Amino acid sequence: MTESDRPSPQALLRQAAQEGRGRLKVFLGAAPGVGKTWEMLTEGRERRESGIDVVVGVVETHGRRETEALVHGHEIVPRHEVAHKGHTLAEMDIDALLERRPQLALVDELAHTNAPGSRHPKRYQDVEELLDAGIDVYSTINIQHVESLNDVVASFTRVRVRETVPDSFLEQAEIEVVDIPPDELIERLKDGKVYIPQEATRALNHFFSKTNLTALRELALRRAAQAVDAQMLEHVRANALAGSFAVGERIIVAVSEHAHAAGLVRAGKRLADALRAPWTAVHIETQRDQAFSDADRRQLADTLALASRLGAATSSIPAADVVDGLTRFAGDARATQIVLGKSTRSWWFELRHGSVVDRLVRTLGDVAIHVMPSDPEEGKAAVRRQRVRTPWGAPLDYVLSSLMVAAMTVLGRLLLEVIDLSNISLLYLVPVMFAAATFGLRAGLFAGLASSLAYNFFFLPPTGTLTVSNPENVISILVLLGVAIVTSQFAARVKMQADLAGSSARQNAALASFSRQLTASATHAELTQAICAEVARLLNVRTVLLLPSPAGPVLQAAFPPEDRLEQIEQAAAQWAMDNEQPAGRGSTTLTASDWLFHPLRTTRRVLGVLGLAREDAGDPLRSDQVPLLMSLLDQASIALDRMVLEEENMRAQALGERDRLRSALLSSVSHDLRTPLTTIMSAAQAMKRHPSIELAETIETEAQRLNRFVANLLDMARVEAGALPMKPEATDMFDAVASAVHDTRASLADHAVKVEIPPDIPLVRLDPVLLHHCLINLLDNAGRYADPGTPILIRCRRIPGALLLAVADEGPGIPPGQERRVFETFTRLEGSDRVRHGTGLGLAIVKAFTEAMGLSVEAANREEGQGACFTIRIPESLIMANFESEDVE
């Protein structure tokens, strides 16, 4: 079975990944009002009438009576309400849909942004969860909401759409275009079937102009055609179907090391633009590539770089010959057209090797082949260069081949009395195969000729001469020579294929190692340093990596680390970054620089430039290293882009967490500030009429409560800002506990406090202020959650390796599994039916302060009786018994 007869493993894996998932169908429209929702509801009704369990997850009718009529009859899952900025927003209830588990869910407006507080920020992420649960989904989207087309649409509509759906999500969907002519859509708009009259008039003068609608319609049809073509190719590869399936055009441009290859690339670009087709520039690596000069390799690299700048995918494929490589690549890519050049060759060359064009025409019968003639003078020069760079091999190759022939001759003379003369000729196949496999075809042919002469001279009568007396022996010599030639050709071909496979394996191993190193990098600094170190190791060069900044390229990493750049190198790096082309030594721009700079770019932007230089100040790259460098640059660009996206995602998550904390803080402040303030104001007003000590004490108690609340807010802000001043000093545990109990006497008024601290407890080296805050928050928490009238126990005891300070209450305790969660910010666990007050900051502050002092805190339920116990563990290293006496003083 050939490779083209085998199903694609990648396609089979993608098919396997879809097993158990729901199917997604998207109704795609050019603009609002084309009837996407109508079409979705109509098809959903047909599926329901055929026995399929269909429910409506969310449908936006926008007040259109015809659409509302289609909704009737469908089961509608009620939406859940989300409060946001004083308004109540209704969003699709993803949990209700998952619990209902219909066969098909109708979800309108795929690009919709969910209200803050929803499980997912985008509706398409809700749909992804439904698909993962095995539920089929029908949805709708307009072409301007497709991520890759967002800039294109904005360029002519002058409207930037903020809600988009990634192309990768739409790749898994079946797409149906809902299309009506622009004139008909404009009439619908004028009749008020899309917007209300006032909005319709404004839309007609802006977004809904006929020019815009026509362009949007073309984009929608083209995007659907691309999706159909991609899905068709996926099915073809998964089932190993033969043929090019030329529903959509796919173009290949075959490039070589010749200068006219740049013209082929430009011709391929023009053809691809005319057909609006994807195209690929491919170079077939054969054995002749090993004889390329530096100028040839540089020309090939420039041609592939030109193709990449013009929008082509580029590839370099190892193969035994050009025809075989192009045939396999065209079959894998399902190409419909190939652009290649017709080199000027002599009749003797074509007689020996054949014509690449003719062989391709015979081999690829269903593929159109465009042949571009080359300059005859250039072709003659190429032939001359080929002759110059195709040597006959090193003299040592022929010496060793001759020695092998001599050894077989000696062995044959020794065996002459044992075996027949006809069998001795077989011994000479050994040096032929050895020479061809080791040194190449020419050495193999030389060994075959030398073997036939040696066999004639030493074994065929009359021996000692080249005369053959028996005509039958002439046939033996010719057969030996023929077998030697054929064997040497086969051996040389096997060697060539082995060399190509070895070269490809070495490059793949280098790329795999490079990819592993990049994947293992956890931070941006580690990644940039890994890129420099690995490129330097693989190419044996010095490297620097510069990233863009408002002030120009900034050196981010270097290998060796001490490398620095002069002004000319900075200029070359800036030019490479601005123009997305190589600059510096070995390029065509700013060649006075000792460094060669290559841009690291993705489809989005240029991420930086990688500089290379050699210790001997020679050219940074050898010609045979260019393909490997291109692959390394691609992987480095992808890794940098991934790291940038991860950092942006982390910043977005941090902003989201900050917003969540702000919302929780405002919610807490609205209650916990208002309650004591209300009490203080009421008591103050009452004192105006009837002054009393009791009211004054109430004001003092609530003011202290308010003061602790504000102190907690300030402490939490210090924790988040990392601004905790540490002043450790010798601290007596009994004094620390007594001070904390005194300051919380008001909140502990209903509880007796039991203190169990042995007199031999040593001093500890801690920050007394932070420890005081920790104890106050633990005691305040115990006072709020302990049952009324029950005691609160404070116990300190020594264990091997640590000192334990525990605060225990007799309240409802901690729900199982929530022991760690109680220390999270704004977490308040309800342990009983009584209403608990507080911000949920106290225990979070305890955890932050203890960790800042090198301590740890744990929460658990009491072993004896009911209630919770919070234990601060002070390690042995902070116990003053371990310090010198002068430290205590």
Coordinates of N, CA and C in Angstrom, one line a residue, residues 384-507:
R384 N 26.4 24.8 -17.1 CA 27.9 24.9 -16.9 C 28.2 24.8 -15.4
R385 N 27.3 25.4 -14.6 CA 27.5 25.3 -13.1 C 27.3 23.9 -12.6
Q386 N 26.4 23.2 -13.2 CA 26.1 21.8 -12.8 C 27.4 21.0 -13.2
R387 N 28.0 21.2 -14.3 CA 29.2 20.4 -14.7 C 30.3 20.7 -13.7
V388 N 30.4 22.0 -13.3 CA 31.5 22.4 -12.4 C 31.3 21.8 -11.0
R389 N 30.1 21.8 -10.5 CA 29.8 21.3 -9.2 C 29.5 19.8 -9.1
T390 N 29.6 19.1 -10.2 CA 29.4 17.6 -10.1 C 30.7 16.9 -10.3
P391 N 31.5 16.8 -9.3 CA 32.8 16.1 -9.4 C 32.7 14.6 -9.5
W392 N 33.8 14.0 -9.9 CA 33.8 12.5 -10.0 C 34.1 11.9 -8.7
G393 N 34.2 12.6 -7.7 CA 34.5 12.0 -6.4 C 36.0 12.2 -6.0
A394 N 36.3 11.8 -4.7 CA 37.6 11.9 -4.3 C 38.5 10.7 -4.8
P395 N 39.8 11.0 -5.1 CA 40.6 9.9 -5.5 C 40.6 8.7 -4.6
L396 N 40.5 9.0 -3.3 CA 40.5 7.9 -2.3 C 39.4 6.9 -2.6
D397 N 38.2 7.4 -3.1 CA 37.1 6.5 -3.3 C 37.5 5.4 -4.4
Y398 N 38.2 5.8 -5.4 CA 38.6 4.9 -6.5 C 39.7 4.0 -6.0
V399 N 40.6 4.5 -5.1 CA 41.7 3.7 -4.6 C 41.1 2.5 -3.8
L400 N 40.1 2.9 -2.9 CA 39.5 1.9 -2.0 C 38.7 0.9 -2.9
S401 N 38.1 1.4 -3.9 CA 37.3 0.5 -4.8 C 38.3 -0.5 -5.5
S402 N 39.4 0.0 -5.9 CA 40.4 -0.8 -6.6 C 41.0 -1.9 -5.6
L403 N 41.2 -1.5 -4.4 CA 41.7 -2.4 -3.4 C 40.7 -3.5 -3.1
M404 N 39.4 -3.2 -3.1 CA 38.3 -4.2 -2.9 C 38.3 -5.2 -4.1
V405 N 38.5 -4.7 -5.3 CA 38.6 -5.5 -6.5 C 39.8 -6.5 -6.4
A406 N 41.0 -5.9 -6.0 CA 42.2 -6.7 -5.8 C 42.0 -7.8 -4.8
A407 N 41.3 -7.5 -3.7 CA 41.0 -8.5 -2.6 C 40.2 -9.6 -3.1
M408 N 39.1 -9.3 -3.9 CA 38.3 -10.3 -4.5 C 39.1 -11.2 -5.5
T409 N 40.0 -10.5 -6.2 CA 40.8 -11.3 -7.1 C 41.7 -12.3 -6.4
V410 N 42.3 -11.9 -5.3 CA 43.1 -12.8 -4.5 C 42.3 -13.9 -3.9
L411 N 41.1 -13.6 -3.4 CA 40.2 -14.6 -2.9 C 39.8 -15.6 -3.9
G412 N 39.5 -15.1 -5.2 CA 39.1 -15.9 -6.2 C 40.2 -16.9 -6.6
R413 N 41.5 -16.4 -6.6 CA 42.6 -17.3 -7.0 C 42.7 -18.4 -5.9
L414 N 42.5 -18.1 -4.7 CA 42.6 -19.1 -3.6 C 41.4 -20.1 -3.7
L415 N 40.3 -19.7 -4.2 CA 39.1 -20.6 -4.3 C 39.0 -21.2 -5.6
L416 N 39.9 -21.0 -6.6 CA 39.8 -21.5 -7.9 C 39.7 -23.0 -8.0
E417 N 40.5 -23.6 -7.1 CA 40.5 -25.1 -7.1 C 39.2 -25.7 -6.4
V418 N 38.5 -24.9 -5.7 CA 37.3 -25.4 -4.9 C 36.0 -25.1 -5.6
I419 N 35.8 -24.0 -6.3 CA 34.6 -23.7 -6.9 C 34.7 -23.5 -8.4
D420 N 33.6 -23.5 -9.1 CA 33.7 -23.4 -10.5 C 34.0 -22.0 -10.9
L421 N 34.6 -21.9 -12.1 CA 35.0 -20.6 -12.7 C 33.8 -19.6 -12.8
S422 N 32.7 -20.1 -13.2 CA 31.5 -19.3 -13.3 C 31.0 -18.6 -12.0
N423 N 31.3 -19.3 -10.9 CA 30.9 -18.8 -9.6 C 31.8 -17.7 -9.1
I424 N 33.1 -17.7 -9.6 CA 34.0 -16.7 -9.2 C 33.6 -15.3 -9.6
S425 N 32.9 -15.2 -10.7 CA 32.4 -13.9 -11.1 C 31.5 -13.2 -10.1
L426 N 30.8 -14.1 -9.3 CA 29.9 -13.5 -8.3 C 30.6 -12.7 -7.2
L427 N 31.9 -13.1 -7.0 CA 32.6 -12.4 -5.9 C 32.8 -11.0 -6.3
Y428 N 32.9 -10.6 -7.6 CA 33.2 -9.3 -7.9 C 31.9 -8.4 -7.7
L429 N 30.8 -8.9 -7.4 CA 29.6 -8.1 -7.1 C 29.8 -7.4 -5.7
V430 N 30.7 -8.0 -4.9 CA 30.9 -7.4 -3.6 C 31.5 -6.0 -3.7
P431 N 32.7 -5.9 -4.4 CA 33.2 -4.5 -4.4 C 32.3 -3.5 -5.2
V432 N 31.6 -4.0 -6.2 CA 30.7 -3.1 -6.9 C 29.6 -2.5 -6.0
M433 N 29.0 -3.4 -5.2 CA 27.9 -2.9 -4.3 C 28.5 -2.1 -3.2
F434 N 29.7 -2.4 -2.7 CA 30.4 -1.6 -1.7 C 30.7 -0.2 -2.2
A435 N 31.3 -0.2 -3.4 CA 31.7 1.2 -3.9 C 30.4 2.0 -4.2
A436 N 29.4 1.4 -4.8 CA 28.2 2.2 -5.1 C 27.5 2.7 -3.9
A437 N 27.4 1.8 -2.9 CA 26.6 2.2 -1.7 C 27.4 3.2 -0.8
T438 N 28.8 3.1 -0.9 CA 29.6 3.9 0.0 C 30.0 5.2 -0.7
F439 N 30.4 5.2 -2.0 CA 31.0 6.3 -2.7 C 30.1 6.9 -3.8
G440 N 29.0 6.2 -4.2 CA 28.2 6.7 -5.2 C 28.2 6.0 -6.5
L441 N 27.4 6.4 -7.5 CA 27.2 5.7 -8.7 C 28.5 5.6 -9.5
R442 N 29.3 6.7 -9.6 CA 30.5 6.7 -10.5 C 31.5 5.7 -10.0
A443 N 31.7 5.7 -8.6 CA 32.7 4.8 -8.1 C 32.2 3.3 -8.3
G444 N 30.8 3.1 -8.2 CA 30.3 1.8 -8.5 C 30.5 1.3 -9.9
L445 N 30.4 2.3 -10.9 CA 30.6 1.9 -12.3 C 32.1 1.6 -12.5
F446 N 32.9 2.4 -11.8 CA 34.4 2.1 -12.0 C 34.7 0.8 -11.4
A447 N 34.1 0.4 -10.2 CA 34.4 -0.9 -9.7 C 33.9 -2.0 -10.6
G448 N 32.7 -1.8 -11.3 CA 32.2 -2.8 -12.2 C 33.1 -3.0 -13.4
L449 N 33.6 -1.9 -13.9 CA 34.5 -2.1 -15.1 C 35.9 -2.7 -14.6
A450 N 36.4 -2.3 -13.5 CA 37.6 -2.9 -13.0 C 37.4 -4.4 -12.7
S451 N 36.2 -4.8 -12.2 CA 36.0 -6.2 -11.9 C 35.9 -7.0 -13.2
S452 N 35.3 -6.5 -14.2 CA 35.2 -7.3 -15.5 C 36.6 -7.5 -16.1
L453 N 37.4 -6.4 -16.0 CA 38.8 -6.5 -16.5 C 39.6 -7.5 -15.7
A454 N 39.5 -7.5 -14.4 CA 40.2 -8.4 -13.5 C 39.8 -9.8 -13.8
Y455 N 38.5 -10.0 -13.9 CA 38.0 -11.4 -14.1 C 38.5 -11.9 -15.5
N456 N 38.6 -11.0 -16.5 CA 39.1 -11.5 -17.8 C 40.6 -11.7 -17.7
F457 N 41.3 -10.9 -17.0 CA 42.8 -11.0 -17.0 C 43.3 -12.1 -16.2
F458 N 42.7 -12.4 -15.0 CA 43.2 -13.4 -14.1 C 42.5 -14.7 -14.2
F459 N 41.3 -14.8 -14.8 CA 40.6 -16.1 -14.7 C 40.2 -16.7 -16.0
L460 N 40.0 -15.9 -17.0 CA 39.5 -16.4 -18.3 C 40.7 -16.8 -19.2
P461 N 40.8 -18.0 -19.7 CA 41.9 -18.3 -20.6 C 41.9 -17.6 -21.9
P462 N 43.0 -17.2 -22.5 CA 44.3 -17.4 -21.9 C 44.6 -16.3 -20.8
T463 N 44.9 -16.7 -19.6 CA 45.1 -15.8 -18.5 C 46.3 -15.0 -18.7
G464 N 46.3 -13.8 -18.1 CA 47.4 -12.9 -18.2 C 47.3 -11.9 -19.4
T465 N 46.2 -12.1 -20.1 CA 45.9 -11.2 -21.3 C 44.4 -10.8 -21.2
L466 N 44.1 -9.8 -22.0 CA 42.7 -9.4 -22.1 C 42.0 -10.1 -23.3
T467 N 42.6 -11.1 -23.9 CA 42.1 -11.8 -25.0 C 41.1 -12.9 -24.5
V468 N 40.0 -13.1 -25.1 CA 39.0 -14.1 -24.7 C 39.0 -15.1 -25.8
S469 N 39.4 -16.4 -25.5 CA 39.4 -17.4 -26.5 C 38.1 -18.1 -26.7
N470 N 37.3 -18.2 -25.7 CA 36.0 -18.9 -25.8 C 34.9 -17.9 -25.9
P471 N 34.1 -17.9 -26.9 CA 33.0 -16.9 -27.1 C 32.0 -16.9 -25.9
E472 N 31.9 -18.1 -25.2 CA 31.0 -18.2 -24.1 C 31.5 -17.2 -22.9
N473 N 32.8 -17.1 -22.9 CA 33.3 -16.2 -21.8 C 33.1 -14.8 -22.0
V474 N 32.9 -14.4 -23.4 CA 32.5 -13.0 -23.7 C 31.2 -12.7 -23.0
I475 N 30.3 -13.7 -23.2 CA 28.9 -13.5 -22.6 C 29.1 -13.3 -21.1
S476 N 29.9 -14.1 -20.4 CA 30.1 -14.0 -19.0 C 30.6 -12.6 -18.6
I477 N 31.6 -12.1 -19.4 CA 32.1 -10.7 -19.1 C 31.0 -9.7 -19.2
L478 N 30.2 -9.8 -20.3 CA 29.2 -8.8 -20.5 C 28.1 -8.9 -19.4
V479 N 27.8 -10.1 -19.1 CA 26.8 -10.3 -18.0 C 27.3 -9.7 -16.7
L480 N 28.6 -10.0 -16.4 CA 29.2 -9.4 -15.2 C 29.2 -7.9 -15.2
L481 N 29.6 -7.4 -16.4 CA 29.6 -5.9 -16.5 C 28.2 -5.3 -16.3
G482 N 27.2 -6.0 -17.0 CA 25.8 -5.5 -16.9 C 25.2 -5.6 -15.5
V483 N 25.5 -6.7 -14.8 CA 25.0 -6.9 -13.5 C 25.7 -5.9 -12.6
A484 N 27.0 -5.6 -12.8 CA 27.7 -4.6 -12.0 C 27.1 -3.2 -12.2
I485 N 26.8 -2.9 -13.4 CA 26.2 -1.6 -13.7 C 24.8 -1.4 -13.0
V486 N 24.0 -2.4 -13.2 CA 22.6 -2.4 -12.6 C 22.7 -2.4 -11.1
T487 N 23.6 -3.2 -10.5 CA 23.7 -3.3 -9.1 C 24.2 -2.0 -8.5
S488 N 25.2 -1.3 -9.2 CA 25.7 -0.1 -8.7 C 24.7 1.0 -8.8
Q489 N 23.8 1.0 -9.8 CA 22.7 2.0 -9.9 C 21.7 1.8 -8.7
F490 N 21.4 0.5 -8.5 CA 20.4 0.3 -7.4 C 21.1 0.7 -6.0
A491 N 22.3 0.3 -5.8 CA 23.0 0.6 -4.6 C 23.1 2.1 -4.4
A492 N 23.5 2.8 -5.5 CA 23.6 4.3 -5.4 C 22.3 4.9 -5.1
R493 N 21.2 4.4 -5.7 CA 19.9 4.9 -5.4 C 19.5 4.7 -4.0
V494 N 19.8 3.5 -3.4 CA 19.5 3.3 -2.0 C 20.3 4.2 -1.1
K495 N 21.5 4.5 -1.5 CA 22.4 5.4 -0.7 C 21.8 6.8 -0.8
M496 N 21.3 7.2 -1.9 CA 20.8 8.5 -2.1 C 19.5 8.7 -1.2
Q497 N 18.7 7.6 -1.2 CA 17.4 7.7 -0.4 C 17.8 7.7 1.1
A498 N 18.8 6.9 1.4 CA 19.2 6.8 2.8 C 19.8 8.2 3.3
D499 N 20.6 8.8 2.4 CA 21.1 10.1 2.7 C 20.0 11.1 2.9
L500 N 19.0 11.1 2.0 CA 17.9 12.0 2.1 C 17.1 11.8 3.4
A501 N 16.8 10.5 3.7 CA 16.1 10.1 4.9 C 16.9 10.5 6.1
G502 N 18.2 10.3 6.1 CA 19.0 10.7 7.3 C 19.0 12.2 7.5
S503 N 19.1 12.9 6.4 CA 19.1 14.4 6.5 C 17.8 14.9 7.1
S504 N 16.7 14.3 6.5 CA 15.4 14.7 7.0 C 15.2 14.3 8.5
A505 N 15.7 13.1 8.8 CA 15.6 12.6 10.2 C 16.4 13.5 11.2
R506 N 17.6 13.9 10.8 CA 18.4 14.8 11.6 C 17.7 16.1 11.8
Q507 N 17.1 16.7 10.7 CA 16.4 18.0 10.8 C 15.2 17.8 11.7

